[in-house]
Coordinates of C-alpha atoms and ligand atoms in Angstrom, one line a residue:
X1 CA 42.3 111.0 29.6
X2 CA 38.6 112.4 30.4
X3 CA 37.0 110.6 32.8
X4 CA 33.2 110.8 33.4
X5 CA 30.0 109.3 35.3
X6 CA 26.8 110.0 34.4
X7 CA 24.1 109.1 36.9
X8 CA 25.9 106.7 39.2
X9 CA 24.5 105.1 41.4
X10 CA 25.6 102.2 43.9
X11 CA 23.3 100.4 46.3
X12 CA 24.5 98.4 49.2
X13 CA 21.2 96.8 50.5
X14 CA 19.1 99.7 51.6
X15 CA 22.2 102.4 51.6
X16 CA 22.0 104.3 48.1
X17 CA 26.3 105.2 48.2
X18 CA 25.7 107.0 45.0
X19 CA 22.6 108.6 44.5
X20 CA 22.6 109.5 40.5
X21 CA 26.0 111.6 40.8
X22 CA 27.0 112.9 37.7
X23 CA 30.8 114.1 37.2
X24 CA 32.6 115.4 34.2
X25 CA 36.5 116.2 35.0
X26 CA 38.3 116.9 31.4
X27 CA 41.7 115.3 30.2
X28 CA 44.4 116.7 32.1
X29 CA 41.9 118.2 35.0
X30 CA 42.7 118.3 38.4
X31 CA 39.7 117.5 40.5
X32 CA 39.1 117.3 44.1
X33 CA 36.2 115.5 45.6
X34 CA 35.0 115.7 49.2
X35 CA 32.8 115.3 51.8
X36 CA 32.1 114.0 55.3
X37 CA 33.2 110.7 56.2
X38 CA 30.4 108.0 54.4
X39 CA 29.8 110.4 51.6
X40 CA 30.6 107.8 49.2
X41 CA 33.4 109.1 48.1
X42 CA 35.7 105.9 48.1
X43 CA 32.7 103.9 46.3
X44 CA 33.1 106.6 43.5
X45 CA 36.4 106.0 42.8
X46 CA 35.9 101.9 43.3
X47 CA 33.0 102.7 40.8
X48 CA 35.3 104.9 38.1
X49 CA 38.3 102.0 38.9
X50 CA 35.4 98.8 37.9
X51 CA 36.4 97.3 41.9
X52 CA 32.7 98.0 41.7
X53 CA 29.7 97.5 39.5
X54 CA 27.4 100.3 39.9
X55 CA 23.6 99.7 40.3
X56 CA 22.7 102.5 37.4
X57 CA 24.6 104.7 35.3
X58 CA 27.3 104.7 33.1
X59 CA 31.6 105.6 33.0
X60 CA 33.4 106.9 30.3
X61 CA 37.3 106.4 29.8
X62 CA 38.9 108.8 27.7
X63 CA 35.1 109.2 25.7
X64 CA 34.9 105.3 25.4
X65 CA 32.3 103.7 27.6
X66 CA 33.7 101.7 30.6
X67 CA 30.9 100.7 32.4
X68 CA 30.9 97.1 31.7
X69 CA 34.7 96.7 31.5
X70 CA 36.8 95.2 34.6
X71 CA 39.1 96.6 36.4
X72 CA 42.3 95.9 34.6
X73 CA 41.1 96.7 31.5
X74 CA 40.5 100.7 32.2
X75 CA 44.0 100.0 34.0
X76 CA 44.8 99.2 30.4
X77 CA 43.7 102.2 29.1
X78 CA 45.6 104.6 31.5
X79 CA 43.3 104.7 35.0
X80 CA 45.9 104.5 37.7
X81 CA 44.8 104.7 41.2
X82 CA 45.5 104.5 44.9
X83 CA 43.7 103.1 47.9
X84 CA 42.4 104.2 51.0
X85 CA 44.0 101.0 52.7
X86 CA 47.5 99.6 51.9
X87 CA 48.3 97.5 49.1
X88 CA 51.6 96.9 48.6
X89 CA 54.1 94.0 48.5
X90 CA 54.9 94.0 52.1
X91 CA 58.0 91.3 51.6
X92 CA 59.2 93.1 49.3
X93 CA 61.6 96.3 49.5
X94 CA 60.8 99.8 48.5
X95 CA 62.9 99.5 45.4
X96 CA 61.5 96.3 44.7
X97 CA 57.9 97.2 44.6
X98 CA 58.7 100.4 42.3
X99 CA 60.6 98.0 39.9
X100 CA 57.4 95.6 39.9
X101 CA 55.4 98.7 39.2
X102 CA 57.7 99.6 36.2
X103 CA 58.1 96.3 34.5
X104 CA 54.1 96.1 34.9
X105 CA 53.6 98.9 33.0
X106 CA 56.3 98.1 29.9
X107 CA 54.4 94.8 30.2
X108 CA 56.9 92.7 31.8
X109 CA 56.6 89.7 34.5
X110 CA 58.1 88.2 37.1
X111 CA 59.8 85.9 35.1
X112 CA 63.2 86.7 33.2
X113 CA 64.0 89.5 35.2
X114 CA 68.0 90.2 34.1
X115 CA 69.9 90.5 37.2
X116 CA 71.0 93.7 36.2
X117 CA 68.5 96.1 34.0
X118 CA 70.5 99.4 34.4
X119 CA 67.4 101.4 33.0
X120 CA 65.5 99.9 35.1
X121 CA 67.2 100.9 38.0
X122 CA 68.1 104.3 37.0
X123 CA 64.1 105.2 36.7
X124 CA 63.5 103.4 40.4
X125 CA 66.2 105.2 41.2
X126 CA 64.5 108.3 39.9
X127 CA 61.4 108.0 41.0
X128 CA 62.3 107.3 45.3
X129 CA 64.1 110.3 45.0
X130 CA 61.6 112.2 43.2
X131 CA 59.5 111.0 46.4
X132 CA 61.7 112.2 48.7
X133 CA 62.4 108.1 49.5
X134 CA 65.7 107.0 48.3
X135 CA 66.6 106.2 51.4
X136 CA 63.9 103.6 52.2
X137 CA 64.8 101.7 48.9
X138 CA 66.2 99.0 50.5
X139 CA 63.8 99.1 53.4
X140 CA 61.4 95.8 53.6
X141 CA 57.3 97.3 52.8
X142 CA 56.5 96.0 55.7
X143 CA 58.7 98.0 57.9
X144 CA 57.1 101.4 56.7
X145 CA 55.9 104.0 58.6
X146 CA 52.2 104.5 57.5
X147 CA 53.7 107.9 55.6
X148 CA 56.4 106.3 54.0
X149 CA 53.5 103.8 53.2
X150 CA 51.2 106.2 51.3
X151 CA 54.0 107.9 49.5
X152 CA 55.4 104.6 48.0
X153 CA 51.7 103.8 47.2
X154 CA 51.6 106.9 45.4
X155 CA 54.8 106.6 43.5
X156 CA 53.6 102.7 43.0
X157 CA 50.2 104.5 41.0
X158 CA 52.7 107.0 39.3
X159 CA 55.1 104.1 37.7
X160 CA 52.3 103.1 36.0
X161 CA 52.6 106.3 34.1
X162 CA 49.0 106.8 33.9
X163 CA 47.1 109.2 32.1
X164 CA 44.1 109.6 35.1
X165 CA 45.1 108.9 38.5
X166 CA 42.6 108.1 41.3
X167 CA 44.1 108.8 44.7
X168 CA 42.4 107.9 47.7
X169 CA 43.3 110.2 50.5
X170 CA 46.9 110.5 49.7
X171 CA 47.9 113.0 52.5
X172 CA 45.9 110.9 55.2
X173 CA 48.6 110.8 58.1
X174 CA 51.9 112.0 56.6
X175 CA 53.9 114.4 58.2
X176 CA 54.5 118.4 57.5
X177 CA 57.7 117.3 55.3
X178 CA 55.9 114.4 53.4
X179 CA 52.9 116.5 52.8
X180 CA 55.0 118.6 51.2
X181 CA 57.1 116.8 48.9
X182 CA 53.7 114.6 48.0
X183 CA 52.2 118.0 47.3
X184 CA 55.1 119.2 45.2
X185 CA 55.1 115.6 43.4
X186 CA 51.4 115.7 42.6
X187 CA 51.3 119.5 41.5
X188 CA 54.3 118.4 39.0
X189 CA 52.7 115.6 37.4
X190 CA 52.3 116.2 33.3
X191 CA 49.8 118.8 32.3
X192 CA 48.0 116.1 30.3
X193 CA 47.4 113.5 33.5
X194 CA 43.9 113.4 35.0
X195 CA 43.4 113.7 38.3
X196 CA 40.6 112.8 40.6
X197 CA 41.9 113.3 44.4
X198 CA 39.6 112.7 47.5
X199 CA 40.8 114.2 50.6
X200 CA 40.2 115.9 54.1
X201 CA 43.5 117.7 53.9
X202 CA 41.5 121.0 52.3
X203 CA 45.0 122.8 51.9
X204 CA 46.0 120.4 49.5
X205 CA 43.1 119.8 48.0
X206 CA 42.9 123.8 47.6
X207 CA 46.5 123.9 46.4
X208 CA 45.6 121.2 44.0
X209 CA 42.4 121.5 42.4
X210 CA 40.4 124.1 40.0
X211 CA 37.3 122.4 40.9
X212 CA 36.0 120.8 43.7
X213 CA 33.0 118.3 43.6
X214 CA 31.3 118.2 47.0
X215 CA 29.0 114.8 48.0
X216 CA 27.2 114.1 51.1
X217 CA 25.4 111.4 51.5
X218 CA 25.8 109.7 47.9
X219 CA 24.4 112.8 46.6
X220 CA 26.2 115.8 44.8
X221 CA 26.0 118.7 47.0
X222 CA 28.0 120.8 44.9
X223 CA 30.5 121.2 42.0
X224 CA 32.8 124.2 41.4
X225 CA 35.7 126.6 41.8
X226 CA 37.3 126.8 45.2
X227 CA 36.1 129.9 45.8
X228 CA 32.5 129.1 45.2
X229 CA 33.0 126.0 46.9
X230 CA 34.1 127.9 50.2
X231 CA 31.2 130.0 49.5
X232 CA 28.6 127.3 49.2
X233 CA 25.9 127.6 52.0
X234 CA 24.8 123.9 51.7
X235 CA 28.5 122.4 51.7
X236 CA 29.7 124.7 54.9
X237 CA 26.7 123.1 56.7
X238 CA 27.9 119.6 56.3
X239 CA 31.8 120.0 56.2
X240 CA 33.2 123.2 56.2
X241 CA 31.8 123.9 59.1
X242 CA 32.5 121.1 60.6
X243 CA 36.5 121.2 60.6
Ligands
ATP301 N1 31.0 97.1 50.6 C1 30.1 97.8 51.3 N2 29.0 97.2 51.8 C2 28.1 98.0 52.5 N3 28.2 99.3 52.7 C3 29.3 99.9 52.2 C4 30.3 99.2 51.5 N4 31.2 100.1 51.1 C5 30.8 101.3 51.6 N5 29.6 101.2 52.2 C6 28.9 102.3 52.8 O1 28.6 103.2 51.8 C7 28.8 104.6 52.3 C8 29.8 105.3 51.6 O2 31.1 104.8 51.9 P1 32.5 105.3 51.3 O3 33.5 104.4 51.8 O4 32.3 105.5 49.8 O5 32.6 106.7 52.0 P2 33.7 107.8 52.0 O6 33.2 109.1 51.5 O7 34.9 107.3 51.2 O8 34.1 107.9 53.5 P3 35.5 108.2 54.3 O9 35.8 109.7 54.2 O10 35.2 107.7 55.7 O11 36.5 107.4 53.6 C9 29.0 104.4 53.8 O12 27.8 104.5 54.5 C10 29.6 103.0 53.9 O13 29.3 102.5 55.2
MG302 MG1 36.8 106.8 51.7

């Protein structure tokens, strides 16, 4: 699914968090977006998800304006995504919190639930492996380690079985191993899914991404291949150059 922002721009107070940013990342793209901490980064990807109405400008979904729909509703239409900050069922176990994930997207409750659904449990199963996490399904959410955390929140965002994913700094404190399989799991992800990925981790972000859209500030500093990205005077001032 395309998804696109044209002139977005979000206002807190005084603070312009998007400054007219314009981004255009093509069904089945894989796009990186980074910047310094504060570049407004996150507020673009509350902005894309609806957690946020933007001040000016407009989102498309797959070529359908989303601007004015909420948040569930572009989850309807295939936007997955993951957060910065934790949001999982922290009672809950691992294996638990996938299923709930799964029988949300076939459109299935709380209620009802067999006490046995072997297909079911064969894709949980399928998926905590394909996390490198079949050994935490039993484990409460509560008890994770923060990388354990982010790489059920990712799989959590992949149950959905969306056709664009947001992900929020995915790699943010995982270990060698964990960045690895993460990486692995991302990169293998259906030629056809979207994906938008902000991160500091610039070797996955490298490994990842064709294109790279660079913000400082709320504005668009820069938008392009890796290479010219690396390249880019204006961004090595403000980050590169920084790291
Ligand atoms: N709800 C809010 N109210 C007021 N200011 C906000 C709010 N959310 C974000 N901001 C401000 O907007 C700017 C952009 O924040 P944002 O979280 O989008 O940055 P970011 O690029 O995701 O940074 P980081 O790399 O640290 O996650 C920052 O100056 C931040 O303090
Ligand atoms: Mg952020």
């Amino acid at each position: 699914m395309e998804v696109s922002a044209s002139g977005l721009t979000v206002r807190f107070g005084a603070l312009a968090a998007l400054n007219h940013v314009d981004l255009e990342v093509a069904a089945g793209e894989r796009r990186a977006v980074i910047g310094p901490n504060g570049a407004g980064k996150t507020t673009l990807l509350n902005a894309i998800a609806g957690e946020l109405r933007p001040t000016e400008g407009s989102i498309r979904l797959g070529g359908r304006d989303a601007t004015r729909l909420p948040a569930w509703r572009r989850a309807r239409l295939g936007l997955g995504r993951t957060f910065q900050r934790s949001t999982l069922f922290s009672r809950l176990t691992v294996a638990e919190n996938v299923a709930l994930a799964v029988r949300a997207r076939d459109r299935k409750g709380w209620r009802f639930w067999p006490l046995r659904d072997r297909p079911l449990e064969d894709e949980v199963a399928r998926r905590l492996a394909a996390g490198g996490i079949a050994h935490l399904a039993d484990r409460q959410a509560a008890r994770l380690g923060h990388g354990e955390r982010r790489i059920l929140e990712v799989e959590l965002a992949l149950a959905a079985s969306p056709s664009a994913l947001l992900l929020d700094e995915p790699m943010a404190g995982l270990s060698g191993d964990e960045r690895r399989t993460t990486l692995e799991r991302l990169g293998a992800l259906p030629d056809d899914v979207t994906v938008v990925i902000v991160e500091h981790d610039l070797d996955a972000v490298f490994a990842l991404a064709k294109r790279i859209t660079v913000l400082d500030h709320g504005v668009k500093i820069a938008d392009g291949t890796p290479t010219e990205v690396r390249a880019n005077a204006r961004v090595q001032e403000v980050y590169l150059g920084a790291i």
